[in-house]
Amino acid sequence: MFKAPYPPYDPTDKNCFSYETVYKRWPIILTGIIDHLHRLNHDCAMEMQQDIADDKRAELDVRVQASKDIIGTISKLKYQMARDHKLELIPSDNEPFVELYNTELAELSQSNKDTWFTAPWLYAECYLYRLLRSWFTTSPSMFWQSFDPFFGQKMDTLKSSGDAIYQLATTLHEVSEEKDTLESDPDKLGVLFKEMVQMCLWGNATDLSLLTNPSHADIQDLQSVGRDAQEKRKDFILRDDQDTVWAHLKTLKGGRVDFALDNAGYELFTDFVFADFLVTYTPYVSRVVFHPKLIPWFVSDVTPPDFRALIESLSDPSFFPPSNRETAEQSKAHVEAMVSRWKRYIDEGKFALSVPADTPLGPRGVTEGDVVKKGGFWTQPYAYWDMKERATELWEELAKESGLVIFKGDLHYRKLTGDVRWPAFTPWETAIGPLAGSFPILSLRTSKADVVAGVNGEVADKLDQEQGNKWRVNGKYALISFCPAKKQT
């Protein structure tokens, strides 16, 4: 296995974002889950006061008692986290990777790095979400076994995104009216491609694991779209490989593009818009494959149910608040036409999940099946430079079939680079280790963690002097990083 020449970020270093994550962000996220479960228990109690069947009442009672156990366990975890207790073994829950996580934890204990503030940040954060999953999936209530504690937040954020969604739907409609012109004007197509890349890039700003209490205004500001907004933001793109990746894309003919997805809701919507543009308006791409997470992950990451929920929500005329609907009737029609096309693409296989669309959370009882082999690697705690050894089938499929793999968001970037202290000027190809050259890689990332690579050293030094590490973690700056595949000999 590849070993980077630099160490991982130290969670005990109060100047690093990892310390703030353990000290502040994670307890807020856990408190949010507890509050959500309390609200659901209240709803159950109100329902039990109604005239309902005995079997339904018994089911609700089991659900409430089971949720109280989960609340107690999460509350205990908050206490232990704040006091830097040891990470506990993940209990056997009939879902993948329990042994994998526990083996890694045992190795960390050998070097006394198995507490909340001493474990490597990347491992500890992945471990946290896998541990949370185990407490729900082992519940005696079937309701909690398939429960995503973040689903409501994801849907609320999507509802708050109506203005941006309507605007992008209208933009895509305007593009459709110029389709004949685009086919004869590759330069104009290239300009639109860059607009789509930036739309997809800044759509990544809505990250619920960072926006622990976002307001409606916060969300709208982050999702501002249009040429004026993009023009203002271009100076904040610290690495910009748009020209290079466009030149690469033009070498494809009816090729396949893969999206390693990040956030559900609005960001997933922008991924669909980008995919729609590639398939509908360019001759270079005929199929897009989307790669979700198999369990609730980093609050807002896409799971198969989230994928289905986006299409269902956009198909529901009453989903967005009335203020949005009343002021955007024409755009509403554009959304309907766009989603109708997406449904057709899904039926035809032009749009596809990497796992069956009806894959349940977990999936329970599956440890070595095709679903896990194709989708499980994304919820392991490892750097992607070990993909060939740790997820051979996934690596081989991408290497043989994909013309471009787009990695969305900050966590994918951290895993691509191993989340280690690379000097910012480190070449991008160096920072992604042995994965470089395996297949064409495009990383679209607004920076929300310390690790940065492929940035001009003088620019990084100036930002460090002016802002400390804030520019690395506040989501204001972005990186468009491309690495081509090695030429076959």
Coordinates of N, CA and C in Angstrom, one line a residue, residues 27-217:
P27 N -20.4 17.4 18.0 CA -21.4 17.4 19.0 C -22.7 18.1 18.5
I28 N -22.5 19.1 17.7 CA -23.7 19.8 17.1 C -24.5 18.9 16.2
I29 N -23.8 18.1 15.4 CA -24.5 17.1 14.6 C -25.2 16.1 15.4
L30 N -24.6 15.6 16.4 CA -25.2 14.6 17.3 C -26.4 15.1 18.0
T31 N -26.3 16.4 18.5 CA -27.4 17.0 19.2 C -28.6 17.1 18.2
G32 N -28.3 17.4 17.0 CA -29.4 17.5 16.0 C -30.1 16.2 15.8
I33 N -29.4 15.1 15.8 CA -30.0 13.8 15.7 C -30.9 13.5 16.9
I34 N -30.4 13.8 18.1 CA -31.2 13.7 19.3 C -32.4 14.5 19.3
D35 N -32.3 15.7 18.9 CA -33.5 16.6 18.9 C -34.5 16.1 17.9
H36 N -34.0 15.6 16.7 CA -34.9 15.0 15.7 C -35.7 13.8 16.2
L37 N -35.0 12.9 16.9 CA -35.6 11.7 17.5 C -36.7 12.1 18.5
H38 N -36.4 13.1 19.3 CA -37.3 13.6 20.3 C -38.6 14.1 19.6
R39 N -38.4 14.8 18.6 CA -39.6 15.3 17.8 C -40.5 14.2 17.3
L40 N -39.8 13.2 16.7 CA -40.5 12.0 16.2 C -41.2 11.3 17.3
N41 N -40.6 11.2 18.5 CA -41.3 10.5 19.6 C -42.5 11.3 20.0
H42 N -42.4 12.6 20.0 CA -43.6 13.4 20.3 C -44.7 13.2 19.3
D43 N -44.4 13.1 18.0 CA -45.4 12.8 17.0 C -46.0 11.4 17.3
C44 N -45.2 10.4 17.7 CA -45.7 9.1 18.0 C -46.7 9.2 19.2
A45 N -46.3 9.9 20.2 CA -47.1 10.0 21.4 C -48.5 10.7 21.0
M46 N -48.5 11.6 20.2 CA -49.7 12.3 19.7 C -50.6 11.3 19.0
E47 N -49.9 10.5 18.1 CA -50.7 9.5 17.4 C -51.3 8.4 18.3
M48 N -50.5 8.0 19.3 CA -51.0 7.0 20.2 C -52.2 7.4 21.0
Q49 N -52.4 8.8 21.1 CA -53.6 9.3 21.8 C -54.9 9.2 21.0
Q50 N -54.7 8.9 19.7 CA -55.8 8.7 18.8 C -56.4 7.3 18.9
D51 N -57.5 7.1 18.2 CA -58.2 5.8 18.2 C -57.5 5.0 17.1
I52 N -56.5 4.2 17.4 CA -55.8 3.4 16.4 C -55.8 1.9 16.8
A53 N -55.5 1.1 15.9 CA -55.6 -0.4 16.1 C -54.5 -0.8 17.2
D54 N -54.8 -1.9 17.9 CA -53.8 -2.3 18.9 C -52.5 -2.6 18.4
D55 N -52.4 -3.3 17.2 CA -51.1 -3.7 16.6 C -50.3 -2.4 16.2
K56 N -51.0 -1.4 15.8 CA -50.4 -0.1 15.4 C -49.8 0.5 16.7
R57 N -50.6 0.5 17.8 CA -50.2 1.1 19.0 C -49.0 0.4 19.6
A58 N -49.0 -1.0 19.5 CA -47.8 -1.7 19.9 C -46.6 -1.4 19.1
E59 N -46.8 -1.3 17.8 CA -45.6 -0.9 16.9 C -45.0 0.4 17.3
L60 N -45.9 1.4 17.6 CA -45.4 2.7 17.9 C -44.7 2.7 19.3
D61 N -45.2 1.9 20.2 CA -44.6 1.8 21.5 C -43.2 1.2 21.4
V62 N -43.0 0.2 20.6 CA -41.7 -0.4 20.4 C -40.8 0.7 19.7
R63 N -41.3 1.4 18.8 CA -40.5 2.5 18.1 C -40.0 3.5 19.1
V64 N -40.9 4.0 20.0 CA -40.5 5.0 20.9 C -39.5 4.5 21.9
Q65 N -39.7 3.3 22.4 CA -38.7 2.7 23.4 C -37.4 2.5 22.8
A66 N -37.4 2.1 21.5 CA -36.1 1.8 20.8 C -35.4 3.2 20.5
S67 N -36.2 4.2 20.2 CA -35.5 5.5 20.0 C -34.9 6.1 21.2
K68 N -35.6 5.8 22.4 CA -35.0 6.3 23.6 C -33.7 5.6 23.9
D69 N -33.5 4.4 23.5 CA -32.2 3.7 23.7 C -31.2 4.3 22.8
I70 N -31.6 4.7 21.5 CA -30.6 5.3 20.6 C -30.2 6.7 21.1
I71 N -31.2 7.4 21.6 CA -30.9 8.7 22.2 C -29.9 8.6 23.4
G72 N -30.1 7.7 24.2 CA -29.2 7.5 25.4 C -27.8 7.1 24.9
T73 N -27.7 6.3 23.9 CA -26.4 5.9 23.3 C -25.7 7.1 22.7
I74 N -26.4 7.9 21.9 CA -25.8 9.0 21.3 C -25.4 10.1 22.4
S75 N -26.2 10.2 23.4 CA -25.9 11.2 24.5 C -24.6 10.7 25.2
K76 N -24.5 9.4 25.4 CA -23.2 8.9 26.0 C -22.0 9.1 25.1
L77 N -22.3 9.0 23.8 CA -21.2 9.2 22.9 C -20.7 10.7 22.9
K78 N -21.6 11.6 23.0 CA -21.3 13.0 23.1 C -20.4 13.3 24.4
Y79 N -20.8 12.6 25.5 CA -20.0 12.8 26.7 C -18.6 12.2 26.5
Q80 N -18.5 11.0 25.9 CA -17.2 10.4 25.7 C -16.3 11.2 24.8
M81 N -16.9 11.7 23.7 CA -16.2 12.5 22.7 C -15.5 13.7 23.3
A82 N -16.3 14.4 24.1 CA -15.8 15.6 24.8 C -14.7 15.4 25.7
R83 N -14.6 14.2 26.3 CA -13.6 13.8 27.2 C -12.5 12.9 26.6
D84 N -12.4 12.8 25.3 CA -11.4 12.1 24.6 C -11.3 10.7 25.0
H85 N -12.4 10.0 25.2 CA -12.4 8.6 25.5 C -12.0 7.8 24.3
K86 N -11.7 6.5 24.5 CA -11.3 5.6 23.5 C -12.5 5.3 22.5
L87 N -12.3 5.1 21.3 CA -13.3 4.7 20.3 C -13.6 3.3 20.6
E88 N -14.9 3.0 20.7 CA -15.4 1.6 21.0 C -15.5 0.8 19.7
L89 N -15.5 -0.5 19.8 CA -15.6 -1.4 18.7 C -17.0 -1.2 18.1
I90 N -17.1 -1.2 16.8 CA -18.5 -1.2 16.2 C -19.1 -2.6 16.3
P91 N -20.3 -2.6 16.9 CA -21.0 -3.9 17.1 C -21.3 -4.6 15.8
S92 N -21.4 -5.9 15.8 CA -21.8 -6.7 14.7 C -23.3 -6.3 14.4
D93 N -23.5 -5.9 13.1 CA -24.8 -5.5 12.8 C -25.3 -6.0 11.5
N94 N -24.7 -7.0 11.0 CA -25.1 -7.7 9.7 C -25.0 -6.8 8.5
E95 N -24.1 -5.8 8.6 CA -23.9 -4.9 7.5 C -22.4 -4.9 7.2
P96 N -21.9 -4.4 6.1 CA -20.5 -4.5 5.7 C -19.6 -3.7 6.5
F97 N -18.3 -4.1 6.6 CA -17.2 -3.4 7.0 C -17.0 -3.2 8.5
V98 N -17.8 -4.0 9.3 CA -17.6 -4.0 10.8 C -16.2 -4.4 11.1
E99 N -15.8 -5.6 10.6 CA -14.4 -6.1 10.9 C -13.4 -5.2 10.3
L100 N -13.6 -4.6 9.2 CA -12.6 -3.7 8.6 C -12.3 -2.5 9.5
Y101 N -13.4 -1.8 10.0 CA -13.2 -0.7 10.9 C -12.6 -1.1 12.2
N102 N -13.0 -2.2 12.7 CA -12.5 -2.7 14.0 C -11.1 -3.1 13.9
T103 N -10.7 -3.7 12.8 CA -9.3 -4.1 12.6 C -8.4 -2.8 12.6
E104 N -8.9 -1.8 11.8 CA -8.1 -0.6 11.8 C -8.0 0.1 13.1
L105 N -9.1 0.0 13.9 CA -9.1 0.6 15.3 C -8.1 -0.1 16.2
A106 N -8.0 -1.5 16.0 CA -7.1 -2.2 16.8 C -5.6 -1.8 16.5
E107 N -5.4 -1.5 15.2 CA -4.0 -1.1 14.8 C -3.7 0.3 15.4
L108 N -4.7 1.2 15.4 CA -4.5 2.5 16.0 C -4.2 2.4 17.5
S109 N -4.9 1.5 18.2 CA -4.7 1.3 19.6 C -3.2 0.9 19.9
Q110 N -2.6 0.3 19.0 CA -1.2 -0.1 19.2 C -0.2 1.1 19.3
S111 N -0.6 2.2 18.7 CA 0.2 3.4 18.8 C -0.5 4.5 19.6
N112 N -1.5 4.1 20.4 CA -2.2 5.0 21.3 C -2.9 6.1 20.5
K113 N -3.4 5.8 19.4 CA -4.1 6.8 18.6 C -5.6 6.3 18.4
D114 N -6.2 5.9 19.4 CA -7.5 5.3 19.3 C -8.6 6.1 20.2
T115 N -8.3 7.4 20.4 CA -9.3 8.2 21.1 C -9.8 9.3 20.2
W116 N -10.8 10.0 20.6 CA -11.5 10.9 19.7 C -10.6 12.0 19.2
F117 N -9.7 12.4 20.0 CA -8.8 13.6 19.6 C -7.4 13.1 19.1
T118 N -7.2 11.8 19.2 CA -5.8 11.3 18.7 C -5.9 10.5 17.4
A119 N -7.1 9.9 17.1 CA -7.3 9.1 15.9 C -7.2 10.0 14.7
P120 N -6.6 9.5 13.6 CA -6.5 10.3 12.4 C -7.9 10.8 12.0
W121 N -8.0 12.1 11.7 CA -9.3 12.7 11.4 C -10.1 12.0 10.4
L122 N -9.5 11.6 9.3 CA -10.3 10.9 8.2 C -10.9 9.6 8.7
Y123 N -10.1 8.8 9.5 CA -10.6 7.6 10.0 C -11.8 7.9 11.0
A124 N -11.5 8.8 11.9 CA -12.5 9.0 13.0 C -13.8 9.5 12.5
E125 N -13.8 10.4 11.4 CA -15.0 10.9 10.9 C -15.8 9.8 10.2
C126 N -15.1 9.0 9.4 CA -15.8 7.9 8.7 C -16.3 6.9 9.8
Y127 N -15.5 6.6 10.8 CA -15.9 5.7 11.9 C -17.2 6.2 12.5
L128 N -17.3 7.5 12.8 CA -18.4 8.1 13.5 C -19.7 7.7 12.7
Y129 N -19.8 7.9 11.4 CA -21.0 7.7 10.7 C -21.3 6.2 10.6
R130 N -20.2 5.4 10.5 CA -20.5 3.9 10.5 C -21.0 3.4 11.8
L131 N -20.5 4.0 12.9 CA -21.0 3.6 14.3 C -22.4 4.0 14.4
L132 N -22.8 5.2 14.0 CA -24.2 5.7 14.1 C -25.1 4.7 13.3
R133 N -24.6 4.3 12.2 CA -25.5 3.4 11.4 C -25.7 2.1 12.2
S134 N -24.7 1.6 12.9 CA -24.9 0.3 13.6 C -26.0 0.4 14.7
W135 N -26.1 1.6 15.3 CA -27.1 1.7 16.4 C -28.5 1.8 15.8
F136 N -28.7 2.2 14.6 CA -30.0 2.2 14.0 C -30.3 0.8 13.5
T137 N -29.4 0.2 12.8 CA -29.7 -1.0 12.1 C -29.9 -2.2 13.1
T138 N -29.3 -2.1 14.3 CA -29.5 -3.1 15.3 C -30.7 -2.9 16.2
S139 N -31.5 -1.9 15.9 CA -32.7 -1.5 16.7 C -33.7 -2.6 16.6
P140 N -34.5 -2.9 17.6 CA -35.6 -3.9 17.5 C -36.8 -3.4 16.7
S141 N -36.8 -2.1 16.4 CA -37.9 -1.5 15.6 C -37.4 -1.5 14.2
M142 N -38.2 -2.1 13.3 CA -37.9 -2.1 11.9 C -37.9 -0.7 11.3
F143 N -38.7 0.2 11.9 CA -38.7 1.6 11.5 C -37.3 2.2 11.5
W144 N -36.6 2.0 12.6 CA -35.3 2.6 12.8 C -34.2 1.9 11.9
Q145 N -34.4 0.6 11.6 CA -33.4 -0.1 10.9 C -33.2 0.4 9.5
S146 N -34.2 1.1 8.9 CA -34.1 1.6 7.6 C -34.1 3.2 7.6
F147 N -33.8 3.7 8.8 CA -34.0 5.2 9.0 C -32.7 5.9 8.7
D148 N -32.9 7.1 8.0 CA -31.8 8.0 7.7 C -32.1 9.2 8.6
P149 N -31.2 9.4 9.7 CA -31.5 10.5 10.6 C -31.3 11.9 10.0
F150 N -30.7 12.0 8.8 CA -30.5 13.2 8.1 C -31.4 13.5 6.9
F151 N -32.3 12.6 6.6 CA -33.1 12.7 5.4 C -34.0 14.0 5.5
G152 N -34.6 14.2 6.6 CA -35.4 15.4 6.8 C -34.6 16.7 6.5
Q153 N -33.4 16.8 7.0 CA -32.6 18.0 6.7 C -32.3 18.1 5.3
K154 N -32.0 17.0 4.6 CA -31.7 17.1 3.2 C -32.9 17.6 2.4
M155 N -34.1 17.1 2.8 CA -35.3 17.5 2.0 C -35.6 19.0 2.3
D156 N -35.5 19.4 3.6 CA -35.7 20.8 3.9 C -34.8 21.7 3.1
T157 N -33.5 21.3 3.0 CA -32.6 22.1 2.2 C -33.0 22.2 0.7
L158 N -33.5 21.1 0.2 CA -33.9 21.1 -1.2 C -35.1 22.0 -1.4
K159 N -36.0 22.0 -0.4 CA -37.2 22.9 -0.5 C -36.8 24.3 -0.5
S160 N -35.7 24.7 0.2 CA -35.2 26.0 0.3 C -34.4 26.4 -1.0
S161 N -34.3 25.5 -1.9 CA -33.5 25.8 -3.1 C -34.3 26.1 -4.4
G162 N -35.6 26.3 -4.2 CA -36.5 26.5 -5.3 C -36.1 27.5 -6.3
D163 N -35.7 28.7 -5.8 CA -35.3 29.8 -6.7 C -34.2 29.4 -7.6
A164 N -33.1 28.8 -7.0 CA -32.0 28.4 -7.8 C -32.3 27.3 -8.8
I165 N -33.2 26.4 -8.4 CA -33.6 25.3 -9.2 C -34.4 25.8 -10.4
Y166 N -35.3 26.7 -10.2 CA -36.1 27.3 -11.3 C -35.2 28.0 -12.2
Q167 N -34.3 28.8 -11.7 CA -33.4 29.5 -12.6 C -32.5 28.6 -13.5
L168 N -32.0 27.5 -12.9 CA -31.2 26.6 -13.7 C -32.0 25.9 -14.7
A169 N -33.2 25.5 -14.3 CA -34.1 24.9 -15.3 C -34.4 25.8 -16.5
T170 N -34.6 27.0 -16.2 CA -34.8 28.0 -17.3 C -33.6 28.1 -18.2
T171 N -32.4 28.2 -17.5 CA -31.1 28.3 -18.2 C -31.0 27.1 -19.2
L172 N -31.3 25.9 -18.7 CA -31.2 24.7 -19.5 C -32.2 24.7 -20.7
H173 N -33.4 25.3 -20.4 CA -34.4 25.4 -21.5 C -33.8 26.3 -22.6
E174 N -33.2 27.4 -22.1 CA -32.6 28.3 -23.1 C -31.5 27.7 -23.9
V175 N -30.8 26.8 -23.3 CA -29.7 26.1 -24.0 C -30.4 25.1 -25.1
S176 N -31.5 24.5 -24.7 CA -32.2 23.6 -25.6 C -32.6 24.3 -26.9
E177 N -33.0 25.6 -26.8 CA -33.4 26.4 -27.9 C -32.3 26.7 -28.9
E178 N -31.0 26.5 -28.4 CA -29.9 26.8 -29.2 C -29.1 25.5 -29.6
K179 N -29.8 24.3 -29.5 CA -29.1 23.1 -29.7 C -28.6 22.9 -31.1
D180 N -29.3 23.4 -32.1 CA -28.8 23.3 -33.5 C -27.6 24.1 -33.7
T181 N -27.6 25.3 -33.1 CA -26.4 26.2 -33.2 C -25.2 25.6 -32.5
L182 N -25.4 25.0 -31.3 CA -24.3 24.4 -30.6 C -23.6 23.3 -31.4
E183 N -24.4 22.5 -32.1 CA -23.9 21.4 -32.8 C -22.9 21.9 -33.9
S184 N -23.1 23.1 -34.4 CA -22.2 23.6 -35.4 C -21.2 24.6 -34.9
D185 N -21.2 24.8 -33.6 CA -20.3 25.8 -32.9 C -19.6 25.2 -31.7
P186 N -18.5 24.4 -31.9 CA -17.9 23.8 -30.7 C -17.3 24.8 -29.7
D187 N -17.0 26.0 -30.2 CA -16.4 27.0 -29.2 C -17.5 27.4 -28.3
K188 N -18.7 27.7 -28.8 CA -19.8 28.0 -27.9 C -20.2 26.9 -26.9
L189 N -20.1 25.7 -27.4 CA -20.3 24.5 -26.6 C -19.3 24.5 -25.4
G190 N -18.0 24.8 -25.8 CA -17.0 24.9 -24.7 C -17.3 25.9 -23.7
V191 N -17.8 27.1 -24.1 CA -18.1 28.1 -23.1 C -19.2 27.6 -22.2
L192 N -20.2 27.0 -22.7 CA -21.3 26.4 -21.9 C -20.8 25.3 -21.0
F193 N -19.9 24.5 -21.5 CA -19.3 23.5 -20.6 C -18.7 24.1 -19.4
K194 N -17.9 25.2 -19.6 CA -17.3 25.8 -18.4 C -18.3 26.4 -17.4
E195 N -19.4 26.9 -18.0 CA -20.4 27.4 -17.1 C -21.1 26.3 -16.3
M196 N -21.2 25.1 -16.9 CA -21.8 24.0 -16.2 C -20.8 23.5 -15.2
V197 N -19.5 23.4 -15.5 CA -18.5 23.0 -14.5 C -18.6 23.9 -13.2
Q198 N -18.7 25.2 -13.5 CA -18.7 26.2 -12.3 C -20.0 26.0 -11.5
M199 N -21.1 25.8 -12.3 CA -22.4 25.6 -11.6 C -22.3 24.4 -10.7
C200 N -21.7 23.3 -11.2 CA -21.6 22.1 -10.4 C -20.6 22.3 -9.3
L201 N -19.5 23.0 -9.5 CA -18.5 23.3 -8.5 C -19.1 24.0 -7.3
W202 N -19.8 25.2 -7.6 CA -20.3 26.0 -6.5 C -21.6 25.4 -5.9
G203 N -22.2 24.5 -6.6 CA -23.3 23.8 -6.0 C -22.9 23.0 -4.8
N204 N -21.6 22.7 -4.7 CA -21.0 21.9 -3.6 C -20.9 22.7 -2.3
A205 N -21.2 24.0 -2.4 CA -21.1 24.9 -1.2 C -22.2 24.5 -0.1
T206 N -23.3 23.9 -0.5 CA -24.4 23.6 0.4 C -24.1 22.2 1.1
D207 N -23.3 22.2 2.1 CA -22.9 21.0 2.8 C -23.4 21.0 4.2
L208 N -24.3 20.2 4.6 CA -25.0 20.2 5.9 C -24.1 19.7 7.0
S209 N -23.0 19.0 6.7 CA -22.1 18.7 7.8 C -21.3 19.9 8.2
L210 N -21.3 20.9 7.4 CA -20.6 22.2 7.8 C -21.7 23.2 8.2
L211 N -22.7 23.3 7.4 CA -23.8 24.3 7.7 C -24.8 23.6 8.7
T212 N -24.3 23.6 10.0 CA -25.1 22.9 11.0 C -26.4 23.5 11.3
N213 N -26.6 24.8 11.0 CA -27.9 25.4 11.2 C -28.2 26.5 10.2
P214 N -28.3 26.1 8.9 CA -28.4 27.0 7.8 C -29.8 27.7 7.7
S215 N -29.8 29.0 7.5 CA -31.1 29.6 7.3 C -31.4 29.6 5.8
H216 N -32.7 30.0 5.5 CA -33.1 30.0 4.1 C -32.3 31.0 3.3
A217 N -32.0 32.1 3.9 CA -31.1 33.1 3.2 C -29.7 32.6 3.0

